[in-house]
Amino acid sequence: MKHILLGDEAIAQAAIDSGLSGVYAYPGTPSTEITEYIQLHESKTPAGIFCQWATNEKTAMEAALGLTYAGKRALVRMKHVGMNVCADAFVNSAITGVNGGLVVVAADDPSMHSSQNEQDSRFYAKFALIPCFEPSNQQEAYDMTRQAFDLSEQLRVPVLMRVTTRMAHSRAMVNTTDAPRPQNNRSLPENTQHFILLPAFAKRNYADLLAQQPEFIRLSEECGNNTYTRGTNPKRAIVTCGIAHNYMQEAGIAQGASILKITQYPLPVALINQMVADGAEEILVAEEGQPVVEELLRGLVPSTVKLKGRLTGDLPRMGELSPDCFAQSEIRNQKLEINTVVLPGRPPSMCQGCGHRDMYTALNEVAREYNEARIFGDIGCYTLGALSPFHAIHACVEMGASITMAKGAADAGQYPSIAVIGDSTFTHSGMTGLLDCANCNADVVVLISDNLTTGMTGGQDSAGTGKLERICMAMGIPEEHVRVVVPLAKNMEEMKAVIREEINYHGTSVVIARRECIQTLKRKARK
Amino acid sequence: MKKDIILAGVGGQGILSIATVIGQAALAEGWYLKQAEVHGMSQRGGEVQSHLRISTEPIWSDLIPQGKADIILSLEPLEALRYVPWLAPEGCVVTSSVPFRNIDNYPDIDQVYAAVKACPKHILIDTDALVKEINAPVQAANMVLLGAAIPMLGIEPEIMKTALQKVFARKSEAIVETNIRALMAGYEYACKNL
């Protein structure tokens, strides 16, 4: 069957067609649509698929490992920085190995369209010593996801699928199978010690994983996903990884060069050796993200071979690639240069009528009453409070850091020290930080801007909805310092009074500003 | 046949619906398609764009190289100008003339129009006035704009109509009918003003 699918949707459909039993994930751009697609389609499968949202990437990864322990096939997906959150479980899942197929999808975001960094998830595959796929188009995304499940079961290790924003969020025609595979039956592992990472057992498991490495390389060389084509001028060679292949072809710079197209890792050493044996004197490495392959090649090709890529400045060191990165100057010169107007940027902003806006208005007014109030922000729509007109936050680093950074600053004597965090981010990674605050009664105000959803990624369920007060009290915050306000203009004076009172209280307090996200509200009204 | 189209606008204006209808039409014609979208943070009232490529031959890149776009299709005049570096020398700018002012430093609108008119081929269309004329809601502006691009797209109006019907099928008949009226109003405007 032919469909127009996003790269994300192609991966999701492939997982369904591979006999998936569960998808575990926390929303994160550009990978959210994988879970959403499965949620939309799982009811059409004979056995159904577990597809509820997880609280964070670590709980997702661990639950998926448990599902595969029971012999079934699991998919975990996340944005690249989610890999950091689940890294402990991810890296150790390579040591335990898997019983059913386990595929981890990491969606990287070069150019930081919706992220705080452009880390390259291929490092994680190398770090964990497992195979990694990097499809170059939507059809490959579909086909390789199915291969990845089979390979994971065959090798009994998790397999990483690395995509980038342009693959995840670009549509193309995809041919899908008419014969989906049924789900695995439940079956417990024969060797239970493999899942017990006591040092004595872990040493054995790690040795097993190391012993598998030559096999992983052999598969990369022989699987057909990595192709080497000797050019008419093999002195020039181009190594392309994933979608960089398309940009290189679009720019038309191959011109007789040998081409090594890589979509499966570890690197196919034999194909690289062949490229060198064919006389490659200059190798251009085109890869999306960080110069992972360029660095690795330095150890694989003779020093007389000239390597060109992101490290050497032949391609930009940061940002996503495009055909223009490869294009010759004459193509660039054809551009129209007619704009006579200076074009102002149009940054994203919080929606008109959003509760975060009223929350920031109140918070800003109270904060100005103090000499040097510092507000530590977090990840979500409310991060936009950093921009005009609010200029409200002084930090935003990663999920949950608002609370713990505010605590650390308070430990140093900062007062007032205020954290602003969304409800979903709070349950993702803020709760443990609040426990740290409560245990030493840190002089911190934690303002939870509760819009009852995971807003920035499009309104997914939020794990703590209806439970926030009880969670905060259970962490040890006194009931009288867990305050709830409704962020509306008409409540401005009350909100300010509550925030002021809690700043003046020298201990840990929580103010929950609760009003439903107007986007999810609108969507409900339409139904 | 190959058309490279840059769709532009402000988050929430409905450029992805335009892309979906063109994609449906391309599917009906049996053409290849690639369409890179922007999701996530940039959707919140910020600038949004999508690269849409349709072709009878396989397509390599999801992104259109600079200087190669056949059409810039924009729901906002300032946003249209942002992508002029992608426009081919013989390419056409089709844009709504209705400014979306959610920034303090929005430039003088006459300068914006002058820059659009400086493009060798352009259609500047008052989508607000046109939807009012045909008694359609302002949300139909995106279909007016799509209609205005039909002559440049190399897709017959009837095929585009069918694609629109298919895309909007799960909505009410009245919505489908309104959007088809908007599409055809845009088409007629372009035929008269090209």
XYZ file of C-alpha atoms in Angstrom:
721
model
C 0.000 0.000 0.000
C 1.150 3.535 -0.835
C 0.744 6.344 1.675
C 2.057 9.890 2.121
C 3.763 9.628 5.510
C 5.963 11.774 7.709
C 9.249 10.078 8.543
C 7.862 9.714 12.085
C 4.702 8.101 10.749
C 6.683 5.728 8.538
C 8.585 4.527 11.618
C 5.333 4.150 13.564
C 3.621 2.208 10.778
C 6.677 -0.027 10.437
C 6.644 -0.732 14.175
C 2.955 -1.664 13.988
C 3.674 -3.897 10.988
C 6.552 -5.527 12.925
C 4.298 -6.936 15.632
C 4.813 -4.154 18.170
C 3.314 -4.776 21.620
C 4.131 -1.459 23.302
C 5.423 2.063 22.564
C 6.909 3.920 25.524
C 7.717 7.607 25.356
C 7.483 11.127 26.678
C 6.509 13.807 24.101
C 9.418 15.615 22.460
C 9.837 17.433 19.163
C 10.603 16.107 16.548
C 9.562 12.592 17.568
C 6.124 12.988 19.208
C 4.165 11.980 16.090
C 5.472 8.406 16.321
C 3.513 7.739 19.515
C 0.530 9.770 18.344
C 0.306 7.774 15.115
C 0.376 4.490 17.034
C -2.267 5.795 19.467
C -4.463 6.581 16.484
C -3.969 3.226 14.765
C -3.406 0.633 17.486
C -7.111 -0.190 17.816
C -7.035 -1.491 14.232
C -4.454 -4.132 15.177
C -5.735 -7.543 16.316
C -4.013 -7.551 19.716
C -3.863 -3.839 20.517
C -0.666 -2.010 21.482
C 0.216 -0.392 24.816
C 0.624 3.283 23.934
C 0.000 5.474 26.997
C 2.467 8.284 27.633
C 5.286 7.663 30.100
C 6.289 10.158 32.791
C 9.748 10.597 31.321
C 12.211 8.929 28.947
C 13.830 6.884 31.711
C 10.587 5.295 32.879
C 9.771 4.714 29.207
C 13.063 2.971 28.499
C 12.818 0.782 31.593
C 9.212 -0.233 30.943
C 10.159 -1.113 27.368
C 13.030 -3.251 28.637
C 10.559 -5.018 30.917
C 8.193 -5.634 28.012
C 10.985 -7.172 25.969
C 12.067 -9.180 29.037
C 8.661 -10.821 28.698
C 9.487 -11.639 25.072
C 7.476 -8.939 23.284
C 8.558 -6.191 20.908
C 8.868 -2.652 22.241
C 9.555 0.766 20.759
C 10.996 3.640 22.779
C 11.156 7.050 21.179
C 12.391 10.442 22.241
C 13.985 13.657 21.131
C 17.780 13.632 21.300
C 18.038 15.189 24.771
C 15.684 12.490 26.033
C 18.597 10.117 25.439
C 20.395 11.888 28.288
C 17.437 11.310 30.589
C 17.250 7.578 29.840
C 20.985 7.064 29.323
C 21.442 4.853 32.380
C 18.708 2.452 31.310
C 19.718 2.673 27.640
C 23.405 1.914 28.071
C 22.721 -0.920 30.504
C 20.057 -2.441 28.271
C 22.940 -3.237 25.918
C 24.602 -5.153 28.763
C 21.482 -7.061 29.790
C 20.518 -7.617 26.197
C 16.892 -8.115 25.243
C 14.541 -11.033 25.001
C 12.036 -9.535 22.539
C 13.006 -6.920 19.917
C 13.766 -3.449 21.296
C 14.124 -0.455 18.994
C 15.023 2.978 20.382
C 14.276 5.966 18.143
C 16.243 9.133 18.861
C 15.233 12.209 16.868
C 18.063 14.712 16.716
C 17.441 18.385 16.044
C 20.402 19.960 14.247
C 19.859 23.732 13.883
C 17.948 23.551 17.203
C 14.536 24.211 15.672
C 12.881 23.222 18.974
C 15.766 22.258 21.249
C 18.556 23.569 23.414
C 21.424 21.727 21.731
C 22.324 19.659 18.644
C 23.854 16.584 20.247
C 24.237 13.602 17.925
C 22.640 10.364 19.104
C 25.009 8.226 17.033
C 27.476 8.773 19.886
C 25.056 6.927 22.160
C 24.946 3.897 19.878
C 28.737 3.811 19.828
C 28.854 4.411 23.588
C 26.469 1.509 24.238
C 28.216 -0.643 21.583
C 25.027 -1.458 19.681
C 24.018 -1.230 16.009
C 22.434 1.978 14.750
C 20.364 2.774 11.663
C 20.209 6.186 10.015
C 17.699 6.099 7.137
C 18.160 8.520 4.247
C 14.495 8.741 3.266
C 11.008 7.891 4.481
C 10.890 4.549 2.661
C 14.151 3.529 4.303
C 12.766 4.720 7.644
C 9.910 2.266 7.165
C 12.041 -0.604 5.889
C 14.846 -0.144 8.427
C 12.497 0.011 11.402
C 11.236 -3.430 10.430
C 14.818 -4.646 9.946
C 15.766 -3.140 13.302
C 13.203 -5.237 15.174
C 14.398 -8.419 13.458
C 18.047 -7.522 14.033
C 17.437 -6.726 17.701
C 15.831 -10.118 18.219
C 18.488 -11.914 16.208
C 21.421 -10.271 18.029
C 19.532 -9.969 21.359
C 20.606 -6.331 21.831
C 18.638 -3.083 21.516
C 19.008 -1.254 18.196
C 19.095 2.535 17.865
C 17.280 4.299 15.040
C 18.689 7.789 14.577
C 16.693 10.353 12.636
C 16.887 14.132 12.396
C 14.203 16.830 12.176
C 14.085 16.817 8.361
C 13.523 13.073 8.287
C 11.034 13.074 11.152
C 8.995 16.004 9.864
C 9.114 15.529 6.131
C 6.489 13.661 4.129
C 6.970 11.384 1.164
C 5.335 8.400 -0.486
C 5.956 5.172 1.398
C 5.133 1.627 0.316
C 3.987 -0.453 3.266
C 3.521 -4.197 3.577
C 0.157 -5.888 3.178
C 1.246 -8.661 5.521
C 1.914 -7.239 8.988
C 3.710 -9.528 11.412
C 1.768 -10.749 14.462
C 2.938 -9.900 17.982
C 5.312 -12.207 19.819
C 3.886 -14.580 22.396
C 4.969 -13.953 25.949
C 8.153 -15.875 26.756
C 10.558 -15.405 29.646
C 14.330 -15.322 29.113
C 16.137 -18.645 29.328
C 19.211 -17.133 30.945
C 17.897 -15.007 33.819
C 21.391 -14.004 34.971
C 21.732 -11.888 31.840
C 19.286 -9.402 33.344
C 21.026 -9.240 36.739
C 23.831 -6.706 36.450
C 25.649 -7.768 39.587
C 29.339 -7.163 38.790
C 30.097 -10.883 38.519
C 27.344 -11.355 35.944
C 27.783 -7.955 34.294
C 31.424 -8.781 33.506
C 30.298 -11.861 31.629
C 27.562 -9.949 29.802
C 29.918 -7.150 28.840
C 32.419 -9.685 27.493
C 29.572 -11.189 25.435
C 28.714 -7.749 24.041
C 32.345 -7.051 23.153
C 32.603 -10.435 21.454
C 29.618 -9.482 19.277
C 31.314 -6.340 17.897
C 33.028 -7.978 14.885
C 29.668 -9.470 13.961
C 28.021 -6.024 14.099
C 30.720 -4.684 11.758
C 30.314 -7.656 9.407
C 26.561 -7.030 9.264
C 27.204 -3.351 8.436
C 29.433 -4.479 5.583
C 27.119 -7.128 4.171
C 23.571 -6.020 5.008
C 23.096 -3.975 1.837
C 22.196 -0.816 3.779
C 25.705 0.525 3.274
C 26.659 0.784 -0.369
C 29.968 1.624 -1.966
C 30.000 2.701 -5.599
C 33.394 3.119 -7.252
C 33.437 6.321 -9.296
C 35.053 7.046 -12.645
C 37.433 9.281 -10.708
C 38.027 7.267 -7.520
C 40.674 9.713 -6.291
C 37.710 11.739 -5.079
C 35.366 10.025 -2.679
C 32.282 11.143 -0.782
C 30.985 9.455 2.350
C 27.348 10.288 3.067
C 25.395 9.445 6.218
C 21.600 9.346 6.289
C 19.847 12.286 4.630
C 23.118 14.077 3.857
C 23.189 11.718 0.848
C 20.156 13.483 -0.646
C 21.620 16.968 -0.278
C 24.863 15.829 -1.891
C 22.955 14.292 -4.831
C 20.660 17.319 -5.158
C 23.692 19.603 -5.368
C 25.094 17.406 -8.130
C 28.626 17.308 -6.790
C 29.238 13.552 -7.198
C 30.754 14.039 -10.683
C 32.693 10.806 -10.936
C 33.577 10.529 -7.268
C 33.283 7.215 -5.460
C 30.306 7.234 -3.110
C 30.020 5.401 0.181
C 26.451 5.746 1.461
C 26.106 4.830 5.128
C 22.788 4.093 6.814
C 23.891 1.417 9.291
C 26.541 1.514 12.025
C 29.103 0.527 13.272
C 31.069 1.725 10.267
C 31.529 -0.803 7.444
C 35.314 -1.045 7.685
C 35.737 -3.288 4.617
C 33.908 -0.790 2.394
C 36.079 2.047 3.705
C 39.186 -0.027 3.004
C 37.898 -0.683 -0.525
C 37.389 3.053 -1.088
C 40.992 3.684 -0.041
C 42.296 0.741 -2.097
C 40.551 2.223 -5.147
C 42.839 5.232 -4.757
C 40.809 7.720 -2.728
C 43.077 10.706 -2.049
C 40.403 13.090 -0.838
C 37.279 12.094 1.078
C 34.398 14.484 1.754
C 32.330 13.376 4.745
C 28.735 14.597 4.616
C 26.882 13.916 7.840
C 23.974 15.571 9.634
C 24.835 16.540 13.202
C 28.266 16.280 14.778
C 31.364 15.033 12.901
C 31.087 11.485 14.253
C 32.131 9.631 11.112
C 34.712 12.232 10.129
C 36.480 11.658 13.454
C 36.238 7.887 13.203
C 37.641 7.905 9.671
C 40.777 9.625 10.941
C 41.600 6.373 12.649
C 40.672 4.190 9.682
C 42.232 5.775 6.604
C 45.969 6.464 6.031
C 47.132 9.928 7.065
C 47.970 10.695 3.418
C 44.270 10.740 2.579
C 42.813 14.225 2.891
C 39.594 14.237 4.897
C 37.128 17.089 4.401
C 34.003 17.777 6.397
C 32.615 19.669 9.321
C 35.860 19.510 11.295
C 37.943 20.964 8.497
C 35.455 23.744 7.733
C 34.598 22.398 4.270
C 31.074 21.995 5.615
C 29.567 24.156 8.364
C 30.554 23.032 11.872
C 27.050 23.584 13.259
C 23.472 23.622 11.972
C 21.662 21.238 9.698
C 22.935 20.610 6.204
C 21.076 21.629 3.050
C 21.814 21.295 -0.667
C 23.225 24.830 -0.480
C 26.064 23.674 1.772
C 27.365 21.676 -1.203
C 26.357 23.922 -4.062
C 28.980 25.596 -6.215
C 29.245 29.333 -6.266
C 27.639 29.750 -9.713
C 24.410 28.253 -8.388
C 24.453 30.578 -5.410
C 24.925 33.599 -7.664
C 21.588 33.023 -9.373
C 19.725 34.062 -6.250
C 17.446 37.063 -6.501
C 18.706 39.957 -4.406
C 15.781 42.317 -4.514
C 14.673 42.751 -0.928
C 14.927 46.393 -0.003
C 13.174 45.929 3.331
C 14.947 44.879 6.485
C 13.025 41.801 7.570
C 12.389 41.613 11.296
C 12.279 38.127 12.799
C 8.989 36.804 14.030
C 9.805 34.727 17.085
C 7.217 32.334 18.519
C 5.228 33.639 21.459
C 2.744 32.383 24.023
C -0.825 32.332 22.740
C -3.134 35.255 23.486
C -5.256 34.244 26.452
C -2.721 31.700 27.753
C -2.565 31.250 31.537
C 1.245 31.387 31.497
C 0.927 35.050 30.446
C -1.144 35.997 33.488
C 1.188 33.978 35.695
C 4.224 35.911 34.386
C 2.461 39.272 34.699
C 1.832 38.620 38.404
C 5.248 37.088 39.036
C 7.098 39.954 37.320
C 5.247 42.590 39.307
C 6.003 40.883 42.626
C 9.619 40.120 41.687
C 10.220 43.824 41.019
C 9.414 44.537 44.672
C 12.637 42.763 45.651
C 16.179 43.853 45.071
C 17.538 40.958 43.030
C 14.906 38.307 42.485
C 16.080 35.478 40.270
C 13.654 33.276 38.355
C 14.854 29.893 37.121
C 12.768 28.704 34.173
C 12.281 25.324 32.622
C 11.367 23.575 29.341
C 7.954 24.259 27.821
C 5.811 26.982 26.235
C 6.532 29.127 29.295
C 10.228 29.239 28.311
C 8.986 31.897 25.882
C 8.608 34.058 28.992
C 12.305 34.802 28.388
C 11.324 36.907 25.365
C 9.482 40.203 24.967
C 7.279 41.432 26.587
C 7.974 39.465 29.794
C 11.756 38.968 29.977
C 10.796 37.033 33.073
C 13.300 34.186 33.423
C 17.010 34.152 34.099
C 17.793 30.511 33.301
C 16.504 27.552 31.313
C 18.738 24.508 30.927
C 16.983 21.144 30.817
C 13.917 19.335 32.124
C 13.526 19.936 35.868
C 16.563 22.201 36.330
C 14.413 25.147 37.456
C 13.759 23.686 40.903
C 17.211 22.334 41.611
C 19.010 25.400 40.243
C 16.795 27.613 42.384
C 17.730 25.409 45.332
C 21.443 25.633 44.596
C 21.233 29.418 44.226
C 19.300 29.610 47.518
C 22.015 27.467 49.135
C 24.413 30.207 48.031
C 22.245 32.863 49.667
C 20.235 34.026 46.655
C 16.903 35.523 47.741
C 14.288 35.477 46.374
C 15.036 32.274 44.459
C 12.067 31.252 42.353
C 11.502 28.290 40.038
C 8.931 28.305 37.231
C 8.039 24.896 35.859
C 5.123 23.397 33.918
C 2.996 20.563 35.260
C 4.295 17.981 32.810
C 7.928 19.009 33.259
C 7.387 18.881 37.032
C 6.368 15.222 36.953
C 9.004 14.455 34.295
C 11.967 15.609 36.365
C 10.940 18.215 38.918
C 9.545 16.030 41.701
C 12.858 14.638 42.867
C 14.296 18.157 43.002
C 11.358 19.281 45.122
C 12.134 16.455 47.552
C 15.706 17.808 47.810
C 14.265 21.258 48.575
C 11.828 19.925 51.155
C 14.465 17.820 52.911
C 16.524 20.900 53.771
C 13.579 23.329 53.675
C 15.409 25.392 51.048
C 14.258 29.006 50.750
C 12.702 28.527 47.339
C 9.322 29.261 45.775
C 8.356 26.692 43.157
C 5.725 28.083 40.822
C 4.066 25.259 38.908
C 2.270 26.708 35.887
C -0.299 23.953 35.484
C -2.143 24.002 32.155
C -3.268 20.392 32.608
C -1.380 19.184 29.539
C 1.975 18.810 27.816
C 1.444 21.967 25.794
C 4.514 22.713 23.714
C 4.426 19.378 21.902
C 0.759 19.731 21.021
C -1.322 18.852 24.062
C -0.543 15.323 25.226
C -1.688 13.945 28.583
C 0.244 15.225 31.586
C 1.195 12.556 34.114
C 0.383 14.567 37.253
C -2.983 16.027 36.314
C -5.204 16.132 39.410
C -2.392 15.001 41.726
C -0.023 17.965 42.019
C -1.055 19.242 45.479
C -0.913 15.744 46.944
C 2.487 15.089 45.316
C 3.918 18.311 46.769
C 2.554 17.594 50.236
C 3.821 14.026 50.112
C 7.275 15.394 49.307
C 7.120 17.263 52.613
C 5.847 20.723 51.697
C 3.460 21.879 54.471
C -0.151 22.058 53.327
C -0.363 25.811 54.077
C 2.534 26.408 51.680
C 0.996 24.538 48.766
C -1.124 27.344 47.289
C -3.373 27.267 44.236
C -4.311 30.309 42.145
C -6.199 30.720 38.880
C -4.117 32.813 36.458
C -6.658 35.271 35.099
C -6.424 39.071 34.861
C -9.323 39.447 37.297
C -7.368 37.476 39.945
C -4.198 39.531 39.554
C -4.155 41.042 43.049
C -4.853 37.698 44.720
C -2.107 36.000 42.683
C 0.396 38.700 43.571
C -0.507 38.455 47.257
C -0.038 34.680 47.285
C 3.322 34.845 45.496
C 4.474 37.641 47.813
C 3.468 35.705 50.931
C 5.355 32.625 49.797
C 8.469 34.616 48.909
C 8.334 36.129 52.389
C 8.083 32.633 53.910
C 11.662 31.417 54.388
C 11.265 27.779 53.445
C 10.191 25.697 50.474
C 6.762 26.578 49.145
C 4.764 25.743 46.042
C 2.358 27.996 44.159
C 0.279 26.199 41.551
C -1.135 28.537 38.891
C -3.781 26.348 37.291
C -5.757 27.084 34.153
C -6.296 24.793 31.168
C -4.212 25.351 28.023
C -6.359 27.384 25.628
C -5.266 25.189 22.703
C -6.536 21.973 24.295
C -9.644 23.866 25.441
C -10.323 24.997 21.848
C -9.789 21.469 20.566
C -12.293 20.082 23.074
C -14.820 22.778 22.118
C -14.541 21.747 18.464
C -15.351 18.119 19.266
C 7.268 18.133 -14.635
C 8.779 19.372 -11.421
C 7.565 22.117 -9.087
C 9.394 23.368 -6.031
C 7.141 25.361 -3.744
C 7.905 27.282 -0.573
C 4.877 27.700 1.653
C 5.098 30.497 4.193
C 3.054 32.207 6.828
C 2.604 32.682 10.539
C 1.931 29.750 12.873
C -1.762 28.897 12.876
C -2.603 30.444 9.462
C -3.030 27.079 7.788
C -0.093 26.576 5.427
C -0.004 22.853 6.193
C -3.570 22.457 4.855
C -2.381 23.977 1.572
C 0.454 21.462 1.495
C -1.912 18.587 2.239
C -4.229 19.486 -0.653
C -1.355 19.874 -3.129
C 0.063 16.576 -1.828
C -3.261 14.841 -2.371
C -3.419 16.205 -5.922
C 0.145 15.025 -6.584
C -0.765 11.572 -5.260
C -3.775 11.479 -7.614
C -1.479 12.378 -10.517
C 0.941 9.642 -9.521
C 3.785 12.103 -8.924
C 6.607 11.938 -6.418
C 6.415 14.255 -3.442
C 8.547 15.507 -0.581
C 7.365 17.981 1.979
C 9.413 19.277 4.879
C 7.313 20.808 7.653
C 7.966 22.777 10.805
C 6.354 21.525 14.004
C 6.835 22.327 17.666
C 8.045 25.561 19.142
C 8.048 27.657 15.994
C 4.327 27.101 15.529
C 3.411 29.442 18.355
C 2.691 32.613 16.405
C 6.144 32.560 14.848
C 7.238 32.380 11.228
C 6.522 29.001 9.648
C 7.534 27.568 6.313
C 7.324 24.322 4.468
C 9.285 23.104 1.463
C 6.996 21.201 -0.903
C 8.409 19.444 -3.950
C 6.341 17.552 -6.508
C 7.798 15.895 -9.569
C 7.256 13.201 -12.178
C 10.837 12.084 -11.412
C 12.221 10.879 -8.056
C 13.242 13.716 -5.718
C 16.461 13.700 -3.685
C 16.385 16.464 -1.127
C 13.563 17.356 1.286
C 14.832 20.939 1.164
C 14.729 23.169 -1.907
C 18.111 24.664 -2.829
C 18.333 28.449 -2.828
C 17.502 30.024 -6.178
C 15.416 27.032 -7.281
C 11.855 27.542 -6.006
C 9.217 27.877 -8.724
C 6.657 29.381 -6.366
C 6.638 31.141 -3.019
C 3.123 30.737 -1.680
C 2.622 32.914 1.386
C -0.312 33.797 3.586
C 1.506 36.947 4.723
C 3.449 39.483 2.634
C 6.418 39.961 4.989
C 6.796 36.199 5.318
C 6.862 35.888 1.511
C 9.895 38.181 1.378
C 11.801 36.048 3.858
C 12.163 33.306 1.232
C 13.018 35.375 -1.839
C 16.595 33.949 -1.758
C 15.013 30.579 -2.607
C 13.082 31.930 -5.613
C 14.270 30.946 -9.078
C 14.872 33.874 -11.450
C 11.727 32.894 -13.368
C 9.816 31.947 -10.196
C 6.590 33.528 -8.987
C 5.578 34.976 -5.618
C 1.932 34.406 -4.761
C 1.093 36.127 -1.503
C -1.765 37.465 0.522
C -1.459 41.226 0.928
C -2.952 41.079 4.434
C -0.254 41.784 7.050
C -0.167 39.803 10.288
C 1.110 42.287 12.856
C 2.157 40.460 16.023
C 5.586 42.125 16.229
C 6.425 45.698 17.234
C 8.876 46.343 14.425
C 6.700 45.366 11.454
C 8.083 47.381 8.535
C 6.177 49.960 6.522
C 3.597 47.975 4.544
C 4.114 49.965 1.314
C 7.785 49.033 1.383
C 6.763 45.404 1.824
C 4.428 45.602 -1.179
C 7.107 47.358 -3.221
C 9.544 44.539 -2.502
C 6.966 41.910 -3.509
C 6.281 43.846 -6.706
C 10.005 43.953 -7.421
C 9.890 40.185 -7.959
C 9.673 39.572 -11.703
C 6.511 37.477 -11.345
C 4.103 38.086 -8.498
C 0.457 37.916 -7.486
C -0.493 40.100 -4.541
C -3.959 39.145 -3.432
C -6.183 40.710 -0.759
C -7.428 37.443 0.693
C -9.519 39.205 3.356
C -11.501 41.144 0.751
C -11.875 38.095 -1.452
C -13.227 35.811 1.279
C -15.656 38.568 2.262
C -16.767 38.889 -1.351
C -17.684 35.226 -1.527
C -19.148 35.260 1.973
C -16.606 32.798 3.396
C -14.921 32.896 6.810
C -11.393 34.280 7.099
C -10.072 30.725 7.674
C -10.687 30.053 3.966
C -7.922 32.504 3.000
C -5.486 29.612 2.598
C -7.657 28.011 -0.085
C -8.010 31.357 -1.898
C -4.243 31.504 -2.006
C -3.951 27.910 -3.208
C -6.479 28.687 -5.948
C -4.370 31.645 -7.045
C -1.363 29.340 -7.435
C -3.170 26.798 -9.653
C -2.005 28.337 -12.956
C 1.638 28.030 -11.781
C 1.329 24.541 -10.345
C 0.514 22.716 -13.569
C -2.379 20.918 -11.877
C -5.868 21.191 -13.397
C -8.453 23.025 -11.233
C -10.728 19.956 -11.317
C -7.988 17.731 -9.886
C -7.279 20.286 -7.172
C -11.005 20.424 -6.331
C -11.160 16.651 -5.963
C -8.042 16.694 -3.778
C -9.575 19.386 -1.577
C -12.775 17.351 -1.219
C -10.769 14.330 -0.169
C -8.679 16.254 2.386
C -11.709 17.975 3.935
C -13.942 14.887 3.619
C -14.284 14.328 7.363
C -15.538 17.890 7.846
C -19.089 18.997 7.033
C -20.328 19.391 3.445
C -20.773 23.105 4.051
C -17.064 23.462 4.928
C -16.035 21.557 1.794
C -18.309 23.729 -0.322
C -16.984 26.977 1.222
C -13.395 25.938 0.651
C -14.078 25.009 -2.972
C -15.639 28.434 -3.514
C -12.539 29.996 -1.971
C -10.260 27.888 -4.174
C -12.094 28.872 -7.347
C -12.244 32.561 -6.342
C -8.475 32.532 -5.963
C -8.066 30.735 -9.278
C -10.218 33.263 -11.142
C -8.369 36.155 -9.528
C -5.042 34.761 -10.699
C -6.305 34.143 -14.235
C -7.432 37.784 -14.446
C -4.342 39.311 -12.858
C -1.404 37.266 -14.104
